[in-house]
Short mmCIF file of C-alpha atoms and ligand atoms in Angstrom, two decimals:
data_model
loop_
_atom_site.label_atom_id
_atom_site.label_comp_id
_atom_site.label_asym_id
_atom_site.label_seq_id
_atom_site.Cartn_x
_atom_site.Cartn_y
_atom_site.Cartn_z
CA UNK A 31 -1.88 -57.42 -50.57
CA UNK A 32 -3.86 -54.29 -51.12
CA UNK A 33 -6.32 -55.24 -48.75
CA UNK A 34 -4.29 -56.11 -46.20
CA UNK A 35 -2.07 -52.67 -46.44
CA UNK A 36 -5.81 -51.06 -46.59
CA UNK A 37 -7.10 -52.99 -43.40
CA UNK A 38 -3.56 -52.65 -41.60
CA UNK A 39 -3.73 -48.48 -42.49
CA UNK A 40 -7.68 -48.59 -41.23
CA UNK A 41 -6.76 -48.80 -37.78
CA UNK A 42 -3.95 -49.65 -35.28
CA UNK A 43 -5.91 -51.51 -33.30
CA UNK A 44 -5.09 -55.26 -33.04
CA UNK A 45 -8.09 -56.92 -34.39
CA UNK A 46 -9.15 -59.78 -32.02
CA UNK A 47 -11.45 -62.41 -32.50
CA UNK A 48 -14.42 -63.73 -30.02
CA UNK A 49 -11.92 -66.52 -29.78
CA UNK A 50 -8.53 -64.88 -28.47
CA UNK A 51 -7.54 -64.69 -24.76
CA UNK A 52 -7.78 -61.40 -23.03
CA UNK A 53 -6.56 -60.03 -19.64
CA UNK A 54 -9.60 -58.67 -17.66
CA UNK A 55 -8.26 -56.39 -14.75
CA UNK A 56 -6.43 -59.45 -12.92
CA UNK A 57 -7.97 -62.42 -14.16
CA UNK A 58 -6.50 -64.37 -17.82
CA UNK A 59 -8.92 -65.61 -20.05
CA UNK A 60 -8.53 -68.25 -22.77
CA UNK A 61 -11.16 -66.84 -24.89
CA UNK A 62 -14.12 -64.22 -25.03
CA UNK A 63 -16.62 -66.28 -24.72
CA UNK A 64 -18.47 -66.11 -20.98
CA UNK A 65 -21.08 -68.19 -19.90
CA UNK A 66 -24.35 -65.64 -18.14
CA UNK A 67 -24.98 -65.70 -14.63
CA UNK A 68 -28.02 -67.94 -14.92
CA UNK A 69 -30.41 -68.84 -12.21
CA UNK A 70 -30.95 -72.18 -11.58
CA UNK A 71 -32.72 -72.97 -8.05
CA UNK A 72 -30.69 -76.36 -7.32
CA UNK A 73 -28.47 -75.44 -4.41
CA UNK A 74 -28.85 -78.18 -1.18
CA UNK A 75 -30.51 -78.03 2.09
CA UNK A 76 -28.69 -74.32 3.95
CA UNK A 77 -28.76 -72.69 0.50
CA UNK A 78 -25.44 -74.51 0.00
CA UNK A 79 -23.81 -75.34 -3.76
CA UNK A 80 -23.44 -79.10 -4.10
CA UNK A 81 -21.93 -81.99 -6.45
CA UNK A 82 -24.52 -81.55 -8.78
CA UNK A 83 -24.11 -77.71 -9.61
CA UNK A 84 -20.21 -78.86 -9.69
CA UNK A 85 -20.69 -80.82 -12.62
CA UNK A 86 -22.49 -78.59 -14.39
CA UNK A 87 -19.98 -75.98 -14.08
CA UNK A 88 -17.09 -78.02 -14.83
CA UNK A 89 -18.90 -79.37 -18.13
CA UNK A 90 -18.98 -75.46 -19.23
CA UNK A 91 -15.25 -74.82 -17.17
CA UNK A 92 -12.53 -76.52 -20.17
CA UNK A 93 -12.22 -72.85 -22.86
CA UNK A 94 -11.15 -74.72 -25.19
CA UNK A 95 -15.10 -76.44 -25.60
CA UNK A 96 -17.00 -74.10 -23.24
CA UNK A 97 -16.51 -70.67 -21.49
CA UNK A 98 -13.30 -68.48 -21.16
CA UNK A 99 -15.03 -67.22 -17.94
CA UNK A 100 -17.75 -68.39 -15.93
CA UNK A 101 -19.90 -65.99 -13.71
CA UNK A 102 -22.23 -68.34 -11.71
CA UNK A 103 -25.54 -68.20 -10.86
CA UNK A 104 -26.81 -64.72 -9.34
CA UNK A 105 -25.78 -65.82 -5.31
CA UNK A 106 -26.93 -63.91 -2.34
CA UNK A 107 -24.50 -62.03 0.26
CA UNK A 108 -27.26 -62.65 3.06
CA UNK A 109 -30.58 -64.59 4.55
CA UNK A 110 -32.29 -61.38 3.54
CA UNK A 111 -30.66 -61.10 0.15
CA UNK A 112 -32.65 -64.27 -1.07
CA UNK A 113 -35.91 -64.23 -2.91
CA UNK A 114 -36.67 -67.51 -4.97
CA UNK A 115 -36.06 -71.12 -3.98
CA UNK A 116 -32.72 -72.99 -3.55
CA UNK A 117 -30.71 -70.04 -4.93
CA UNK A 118 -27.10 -70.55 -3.57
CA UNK A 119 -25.80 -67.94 -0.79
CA UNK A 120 -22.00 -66.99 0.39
CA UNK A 121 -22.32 -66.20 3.88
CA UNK A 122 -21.48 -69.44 5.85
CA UNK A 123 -18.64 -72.06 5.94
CA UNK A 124 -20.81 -74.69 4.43
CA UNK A 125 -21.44 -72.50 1.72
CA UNK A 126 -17.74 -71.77 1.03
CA UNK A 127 -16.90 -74.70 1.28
CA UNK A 128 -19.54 -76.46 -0.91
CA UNK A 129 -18.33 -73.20 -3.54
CA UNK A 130 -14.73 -74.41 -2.76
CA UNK A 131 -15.56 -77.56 -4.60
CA UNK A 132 -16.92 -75.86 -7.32
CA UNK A 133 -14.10 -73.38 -8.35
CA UNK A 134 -12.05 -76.72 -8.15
CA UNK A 135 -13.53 -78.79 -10.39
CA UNK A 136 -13.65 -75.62 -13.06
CA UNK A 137 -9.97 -74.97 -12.44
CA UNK A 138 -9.03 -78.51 -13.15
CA UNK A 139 -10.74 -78.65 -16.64
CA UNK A 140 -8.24 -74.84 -17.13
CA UNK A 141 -11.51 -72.65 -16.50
CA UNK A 142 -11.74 -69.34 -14.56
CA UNK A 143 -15.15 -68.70 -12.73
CA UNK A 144 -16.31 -65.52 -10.58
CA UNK A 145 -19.79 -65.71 -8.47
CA UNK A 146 -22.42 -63.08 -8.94
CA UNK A 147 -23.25 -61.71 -5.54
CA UNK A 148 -26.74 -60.31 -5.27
CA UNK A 149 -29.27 -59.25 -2.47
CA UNK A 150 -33.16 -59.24 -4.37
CA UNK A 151 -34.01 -56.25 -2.12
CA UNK A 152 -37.85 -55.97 -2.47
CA UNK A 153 -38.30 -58.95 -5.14
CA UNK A 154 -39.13 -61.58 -2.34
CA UNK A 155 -41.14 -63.47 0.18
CA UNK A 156 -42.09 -63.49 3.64
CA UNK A 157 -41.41 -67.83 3.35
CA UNK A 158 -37.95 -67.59 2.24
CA UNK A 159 -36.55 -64.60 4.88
CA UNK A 160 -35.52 -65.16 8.33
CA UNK A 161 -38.56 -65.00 11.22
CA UNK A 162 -40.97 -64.54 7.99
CA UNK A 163 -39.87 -61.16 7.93
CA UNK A 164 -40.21 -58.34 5.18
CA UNK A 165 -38.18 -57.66 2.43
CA UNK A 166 -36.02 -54.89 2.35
CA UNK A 167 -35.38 -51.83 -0.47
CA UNK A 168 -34.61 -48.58 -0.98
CA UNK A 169 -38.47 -47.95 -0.84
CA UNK A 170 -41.61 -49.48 0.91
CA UNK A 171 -43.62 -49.72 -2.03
CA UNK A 172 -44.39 -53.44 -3.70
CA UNK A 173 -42.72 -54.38 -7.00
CA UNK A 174 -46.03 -56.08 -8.64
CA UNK A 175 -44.25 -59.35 -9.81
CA UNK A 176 -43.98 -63.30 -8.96
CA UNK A 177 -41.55 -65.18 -6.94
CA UNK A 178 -40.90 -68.53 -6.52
CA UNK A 179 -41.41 -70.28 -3.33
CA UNK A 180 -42.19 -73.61 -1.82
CA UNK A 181 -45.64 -74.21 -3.15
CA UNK A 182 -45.33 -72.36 -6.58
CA UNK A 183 -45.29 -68.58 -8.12
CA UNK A 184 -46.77 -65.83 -5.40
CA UNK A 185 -46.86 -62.60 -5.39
CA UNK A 186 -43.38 -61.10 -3.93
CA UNK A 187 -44.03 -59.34 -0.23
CA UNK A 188 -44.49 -55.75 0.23
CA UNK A 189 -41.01 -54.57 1.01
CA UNK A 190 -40.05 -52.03 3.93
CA UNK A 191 -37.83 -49.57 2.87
CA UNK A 192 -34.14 -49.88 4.87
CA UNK A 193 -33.34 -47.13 7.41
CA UNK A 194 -30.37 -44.64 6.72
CA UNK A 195 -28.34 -46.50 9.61
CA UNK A 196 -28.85 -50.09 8.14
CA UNK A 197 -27.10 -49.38 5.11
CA UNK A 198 -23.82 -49.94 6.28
CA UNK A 199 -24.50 -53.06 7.18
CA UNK A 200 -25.76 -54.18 3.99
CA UNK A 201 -22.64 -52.15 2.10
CA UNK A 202 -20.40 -54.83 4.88
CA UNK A 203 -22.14 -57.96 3.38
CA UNK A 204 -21.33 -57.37 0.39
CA UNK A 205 -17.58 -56.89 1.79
CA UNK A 206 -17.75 -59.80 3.47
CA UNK A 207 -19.66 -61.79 0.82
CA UNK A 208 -16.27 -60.99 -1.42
CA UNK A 209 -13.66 -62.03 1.30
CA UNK A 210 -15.84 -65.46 1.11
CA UNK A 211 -15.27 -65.53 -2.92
CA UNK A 212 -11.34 -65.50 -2.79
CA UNK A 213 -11.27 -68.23 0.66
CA UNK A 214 -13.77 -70.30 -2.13
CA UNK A 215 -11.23 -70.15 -4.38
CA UNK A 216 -13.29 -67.42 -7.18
CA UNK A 217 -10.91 -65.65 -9.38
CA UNK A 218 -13.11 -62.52 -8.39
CA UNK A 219 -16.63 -61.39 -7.54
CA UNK A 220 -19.48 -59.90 -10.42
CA UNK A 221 -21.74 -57.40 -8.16
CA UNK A 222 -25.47 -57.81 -9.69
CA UNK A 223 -26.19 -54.16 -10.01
CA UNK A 224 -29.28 -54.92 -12.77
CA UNK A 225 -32.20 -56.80 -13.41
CA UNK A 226 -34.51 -54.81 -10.51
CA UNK A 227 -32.90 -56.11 -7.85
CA UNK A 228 -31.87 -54.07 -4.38
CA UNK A 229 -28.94 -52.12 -6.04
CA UNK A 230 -31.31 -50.78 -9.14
CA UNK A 231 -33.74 -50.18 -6.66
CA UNK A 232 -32.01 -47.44 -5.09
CA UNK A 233 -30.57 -46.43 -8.62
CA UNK A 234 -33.74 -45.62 -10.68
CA UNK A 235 -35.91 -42.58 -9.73
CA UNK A 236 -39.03 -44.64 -10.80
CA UNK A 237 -38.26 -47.36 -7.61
CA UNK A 238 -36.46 -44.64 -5.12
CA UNK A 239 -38.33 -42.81 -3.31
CA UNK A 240 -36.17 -41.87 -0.60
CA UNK A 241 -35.55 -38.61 1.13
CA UNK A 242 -32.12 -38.85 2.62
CA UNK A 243 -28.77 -38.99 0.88
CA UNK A 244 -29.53 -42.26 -0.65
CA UNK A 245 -32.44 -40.84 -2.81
CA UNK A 246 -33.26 -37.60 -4.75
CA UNK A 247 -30.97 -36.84 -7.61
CA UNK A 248 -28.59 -39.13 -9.39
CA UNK A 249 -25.86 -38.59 -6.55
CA UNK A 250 -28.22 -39.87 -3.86
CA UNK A 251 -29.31 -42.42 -5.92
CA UNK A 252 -25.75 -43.85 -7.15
CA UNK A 253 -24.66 -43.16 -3.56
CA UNK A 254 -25.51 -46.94 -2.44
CA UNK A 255 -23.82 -48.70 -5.43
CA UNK A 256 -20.71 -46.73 -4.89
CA UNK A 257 -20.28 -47.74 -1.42
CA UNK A 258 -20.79 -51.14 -2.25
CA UNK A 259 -18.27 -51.27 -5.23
CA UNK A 260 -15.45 -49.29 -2.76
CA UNK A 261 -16.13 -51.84 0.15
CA UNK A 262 -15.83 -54.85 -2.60
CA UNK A 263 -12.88 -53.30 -4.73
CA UNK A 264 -11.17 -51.82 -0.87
CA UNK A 265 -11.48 -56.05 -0.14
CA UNK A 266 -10.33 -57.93 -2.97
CA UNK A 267 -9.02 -55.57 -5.31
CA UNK A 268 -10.63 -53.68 -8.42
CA UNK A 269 -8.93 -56.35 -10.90
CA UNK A 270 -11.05 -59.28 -9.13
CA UNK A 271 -14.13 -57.05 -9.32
CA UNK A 272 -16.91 -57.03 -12.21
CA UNK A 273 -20.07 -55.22 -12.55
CA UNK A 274 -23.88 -56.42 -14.38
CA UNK A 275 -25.72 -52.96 -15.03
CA UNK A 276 -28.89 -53.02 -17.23
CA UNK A 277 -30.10 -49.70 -17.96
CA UNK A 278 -33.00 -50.08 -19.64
CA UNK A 279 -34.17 -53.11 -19.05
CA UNK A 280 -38.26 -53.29 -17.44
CA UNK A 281 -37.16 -56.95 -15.36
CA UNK A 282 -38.82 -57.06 -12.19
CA UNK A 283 -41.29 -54.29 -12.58
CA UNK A 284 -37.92 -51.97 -12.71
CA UNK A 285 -40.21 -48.92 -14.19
CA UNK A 286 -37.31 -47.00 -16.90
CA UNK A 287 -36.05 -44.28 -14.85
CA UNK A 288 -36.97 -40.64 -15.93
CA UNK A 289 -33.21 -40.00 -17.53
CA UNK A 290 -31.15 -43.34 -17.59
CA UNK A 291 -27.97 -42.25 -19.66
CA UNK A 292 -27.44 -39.85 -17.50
CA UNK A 293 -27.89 -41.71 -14.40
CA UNK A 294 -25.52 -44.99 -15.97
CA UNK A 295 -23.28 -41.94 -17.36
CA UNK A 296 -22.72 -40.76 -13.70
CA UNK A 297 -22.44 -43.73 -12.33
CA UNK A 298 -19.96 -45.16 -14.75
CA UNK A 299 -18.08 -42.23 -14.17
CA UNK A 300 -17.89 -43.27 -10.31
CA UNK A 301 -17.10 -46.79 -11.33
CA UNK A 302 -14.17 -46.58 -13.64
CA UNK A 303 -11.51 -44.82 -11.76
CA UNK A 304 -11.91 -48.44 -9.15
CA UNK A 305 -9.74 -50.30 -11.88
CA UNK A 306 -12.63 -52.72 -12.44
CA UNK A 307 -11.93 -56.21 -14.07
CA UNK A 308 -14.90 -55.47 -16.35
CA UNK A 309 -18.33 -53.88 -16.91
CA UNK A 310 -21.71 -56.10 -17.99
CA UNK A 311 -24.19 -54.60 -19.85
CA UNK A 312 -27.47 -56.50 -20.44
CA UNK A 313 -28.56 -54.45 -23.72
CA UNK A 314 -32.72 -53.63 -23.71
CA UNK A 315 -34.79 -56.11 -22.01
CA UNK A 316 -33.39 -59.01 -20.23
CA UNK A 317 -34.03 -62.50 -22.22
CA UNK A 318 -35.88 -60.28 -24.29
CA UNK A 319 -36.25 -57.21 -26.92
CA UNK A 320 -32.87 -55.70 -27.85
CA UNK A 321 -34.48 -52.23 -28.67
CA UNK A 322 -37.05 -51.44 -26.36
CA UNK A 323 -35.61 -47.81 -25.37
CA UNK A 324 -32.46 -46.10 -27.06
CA UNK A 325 -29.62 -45.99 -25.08
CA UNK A 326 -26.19 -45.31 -26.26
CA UNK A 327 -24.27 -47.63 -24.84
CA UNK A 328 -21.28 -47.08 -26.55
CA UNK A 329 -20.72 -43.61 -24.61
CA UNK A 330 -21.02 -45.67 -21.09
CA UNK A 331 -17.85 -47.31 -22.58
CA UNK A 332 -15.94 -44.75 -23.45
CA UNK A 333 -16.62 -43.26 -19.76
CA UNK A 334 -15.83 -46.79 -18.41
CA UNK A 335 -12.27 -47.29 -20.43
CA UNK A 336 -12.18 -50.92 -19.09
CA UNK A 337 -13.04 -54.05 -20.62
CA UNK A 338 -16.32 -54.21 -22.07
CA UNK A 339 -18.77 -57.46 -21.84
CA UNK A 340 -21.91 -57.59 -23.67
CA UNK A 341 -24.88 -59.22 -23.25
CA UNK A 342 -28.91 -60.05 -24.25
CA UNK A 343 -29.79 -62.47 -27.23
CA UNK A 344 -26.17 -62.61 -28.73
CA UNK A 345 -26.15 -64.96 -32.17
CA UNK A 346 -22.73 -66.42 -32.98
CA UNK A 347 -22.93 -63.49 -36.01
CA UNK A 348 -23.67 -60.96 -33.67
CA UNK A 349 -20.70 -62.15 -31.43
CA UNK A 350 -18.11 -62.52 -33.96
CA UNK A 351 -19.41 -59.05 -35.22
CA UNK A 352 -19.60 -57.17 -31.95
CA UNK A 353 -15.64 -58.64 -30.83
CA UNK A 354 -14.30 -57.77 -34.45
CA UNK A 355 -15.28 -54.55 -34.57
CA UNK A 356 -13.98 -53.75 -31.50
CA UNK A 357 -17.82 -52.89 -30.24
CA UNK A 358 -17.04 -55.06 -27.16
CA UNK A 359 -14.47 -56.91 -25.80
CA UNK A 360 -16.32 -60.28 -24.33
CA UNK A 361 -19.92 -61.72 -24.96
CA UNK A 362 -21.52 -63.34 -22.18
CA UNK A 363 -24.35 -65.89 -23.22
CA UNK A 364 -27.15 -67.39 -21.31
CA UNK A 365 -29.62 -69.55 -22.50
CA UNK A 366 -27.20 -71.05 -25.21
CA UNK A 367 -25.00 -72.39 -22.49
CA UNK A 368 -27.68 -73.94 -20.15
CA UNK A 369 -28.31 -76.54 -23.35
CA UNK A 370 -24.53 -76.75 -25.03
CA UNK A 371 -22.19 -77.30 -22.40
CA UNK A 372 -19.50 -77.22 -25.21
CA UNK A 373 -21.03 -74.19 -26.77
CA UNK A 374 -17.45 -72.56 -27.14
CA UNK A 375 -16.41 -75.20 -29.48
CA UNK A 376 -19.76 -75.00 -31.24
CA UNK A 377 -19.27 -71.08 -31.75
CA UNK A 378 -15.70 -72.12 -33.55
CA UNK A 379 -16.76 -74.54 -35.48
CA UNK A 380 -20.40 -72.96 -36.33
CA UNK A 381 -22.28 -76.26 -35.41
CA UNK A 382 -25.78 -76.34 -34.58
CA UNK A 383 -26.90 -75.57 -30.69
CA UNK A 384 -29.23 -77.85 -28.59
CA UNK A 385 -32.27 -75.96 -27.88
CA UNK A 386 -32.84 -75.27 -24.51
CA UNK A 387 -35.87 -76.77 -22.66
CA UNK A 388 -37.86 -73.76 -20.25
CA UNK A 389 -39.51 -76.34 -18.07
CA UNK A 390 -35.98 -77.52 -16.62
CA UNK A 391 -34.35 -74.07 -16.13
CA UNK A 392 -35.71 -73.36 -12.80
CA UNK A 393 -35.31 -76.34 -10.21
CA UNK A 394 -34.85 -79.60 -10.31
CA UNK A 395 -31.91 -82.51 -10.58
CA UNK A 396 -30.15 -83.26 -12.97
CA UNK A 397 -32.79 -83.98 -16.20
CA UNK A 398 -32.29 -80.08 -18.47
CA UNK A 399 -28.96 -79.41 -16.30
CA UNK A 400 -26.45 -81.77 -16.77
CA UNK A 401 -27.65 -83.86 -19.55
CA UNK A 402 -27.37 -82.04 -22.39
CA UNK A 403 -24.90 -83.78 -24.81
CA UNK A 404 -21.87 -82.62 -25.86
CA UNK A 405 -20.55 -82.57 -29.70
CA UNK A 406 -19.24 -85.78 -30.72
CA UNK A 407 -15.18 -86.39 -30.58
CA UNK A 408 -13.97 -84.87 -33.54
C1 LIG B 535 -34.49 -65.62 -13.51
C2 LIG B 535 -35.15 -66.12 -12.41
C3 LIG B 535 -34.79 -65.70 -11.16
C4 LIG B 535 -33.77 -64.78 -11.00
C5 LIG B 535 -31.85 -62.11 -12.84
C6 LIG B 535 -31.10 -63.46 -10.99
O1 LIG B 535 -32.74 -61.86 -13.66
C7 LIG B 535 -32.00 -63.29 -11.94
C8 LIG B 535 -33.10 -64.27 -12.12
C9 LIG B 535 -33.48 -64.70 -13.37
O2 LIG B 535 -30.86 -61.41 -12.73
#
């Protein structure tokens, strides 16, 4: 009795568990657990999502086993947004409509699912672009890195850096990218805004070496990612609109940038009066070291206001922890859901995970994608 009068005097906040549903900007989840965007090269002939990447969703889709939310696979907004094999796109019909079958078969089994829309910028190859043309970034200078292509790992292209008056017309893919997402029957969009890809590269001073208003300081630099989160939010609405941000992270030769809380701080500032569904933060090094530079992330949220996701090398402690305290207010996982379709019941019931098997996660059929079992029937 005393310790419940002590823990109810603590704090007024309702505690929550990684378990309970939670409203994110428009969008009702079952639970708090959210299965990563996670790339899996398997989309059809036309970059286009089939009956295989269906059933993988929809074994993750049911909240009460697997995810409260899905965010799919990092999925480019044009031809010139791709940069490894067989990664989906949302530009055509036959896209949307192969995506249409998707968000189907996860709302059947009572799941919610949003796509990840992403353009590589820079981290490409002449083979996969239209005409064998360059990439494009904010800069002309190479990432040093490896793509995937059709014969194997190569070296990504040297990039040329996008003229002031094509920017625009990248900031209206993205637009049109999310108008796709609602006719394919997403309950919203995720922008990919981390990981070294095009938006980072016009965010970090290390990448952006621009001399017009979409370089220089941190309002040049934040300038691009702004106009792309008004054209997406002015589409579909703020509530059906996530962010992925990764401040510190070194993925894709993404060099740290000479002052990154302040750069996240001001551009968190420019994202949170849009009414955003929620903000994704991949903590230190993507699929990798938690710690390798301080950042507080904690003041980002307070600047943000909105619900919080949080990301990188999660354990079920760590989750439980991070939702209990009130440190964050979803936990999106990656690797553990690639090998435990069911991995929401396993969290509840603390079961052991499948481990996950590297040589499958990148291409393929079906073997390390849609054949991992599931728990037993109680
Ligand atoms: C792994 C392989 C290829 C792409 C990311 C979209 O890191 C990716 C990705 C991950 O955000």
């Amino acid at each position: 009795m005393q310790n419940l009068l002590q823990r109810s005097m603590k704090s007024t906040r309702p505690m929550s568990t990684l378990f309970d549903p939670i409203r994110v900007g428009d969008i009702d989840l079952a639970s708090r657990v959210v299965m990563a965007p996670l790339t899996r090269n398997r989309a059809s002939a036309g970059r286009v999502p089939n009956e295989l990447m269906a059933r993988y969703y929809a074994q993750r889709a049911d909240p009460a086993t697997g995810a409260g939310l899905i965010i799919t696979e990092a999925t480019q907004i044009s031809p010139m947004g791709q940069g490894y094999l067989d990664t989906p796109g949302l530009y055509s019909p036959e896209q949307v409509a192969g995506w249409r079958r998707i968000t189907q078969a996860v709302h059947a089994r009572g799941g919610r699912i949003v796509v990840q829309l992403w353009h590589v910028g820079r981290i490409s190859h002449v083979s996969l672009l239209p005409d064998g043309q360059a990439p494009v970034s904010s800069t002309a200078r190479a990432a040093r890195g490896k793509t995937y292509i059709a014969g194997g790992f190569a070296d990504v292209s040297a990039p040329r850096a996008l003229r002031t008056d094509e920017i625009a017309g990248v900031v209206e893919q993205y637009r049109q990218s999310a108008l796709l997402a609602l006719e394919a029957g997403f309950d919203g969009v995720e922008v990919h805004a981390a990981n070294g890809y095009l938006i980072e590269q016009f965010l970090r001073d290390s990448i952006n070496d621009r001399t017009d208003g979409y370089g220089g300081d941190i309002a040049g630099r934040t300038r691009f990612l702004h106009e792309v989160m008004q054209a997406v939010c002015g589409a579909i609405g703020g509530g059906r609109t996530g962010i992925r941000l990764s401040p510190v992270t070194p993925a894709n030769d993404a060099g740290p940038d000479s002052d990154p809380q302040a750069l996240y701080g001001h551009a968190v500032s420019l994202l949170a009066p849009l009414g955003l569904s929620y903000l994704h933060v991949v903590e230190g090094a993507t699929g990798g070291q938690r710690d390798i530079a301080p950042f507080d992330y904690a003041a980002l949220r307070r600047r943000f206001g909105g619900p919080w996701m949080v990301n990188n090398g999660y354990t079920r402690a760590m989750a439980l922890d991070a939702v209990a305290s009130g440190a964050a207010d979803l936990v999106a996982f990656g690797k553990p859901f690639i090998a435990n379709p069911d991995l929401g019941r396993r969290l509840r019931e603390d079961a052991p995970l499948n481990v996950p098997d590297n040589k499958t996660f990148y291409g393929g059929g079906a073997a390390g994608y849609t054949d991992y079992p599931a728990l037993a029937a109680a």
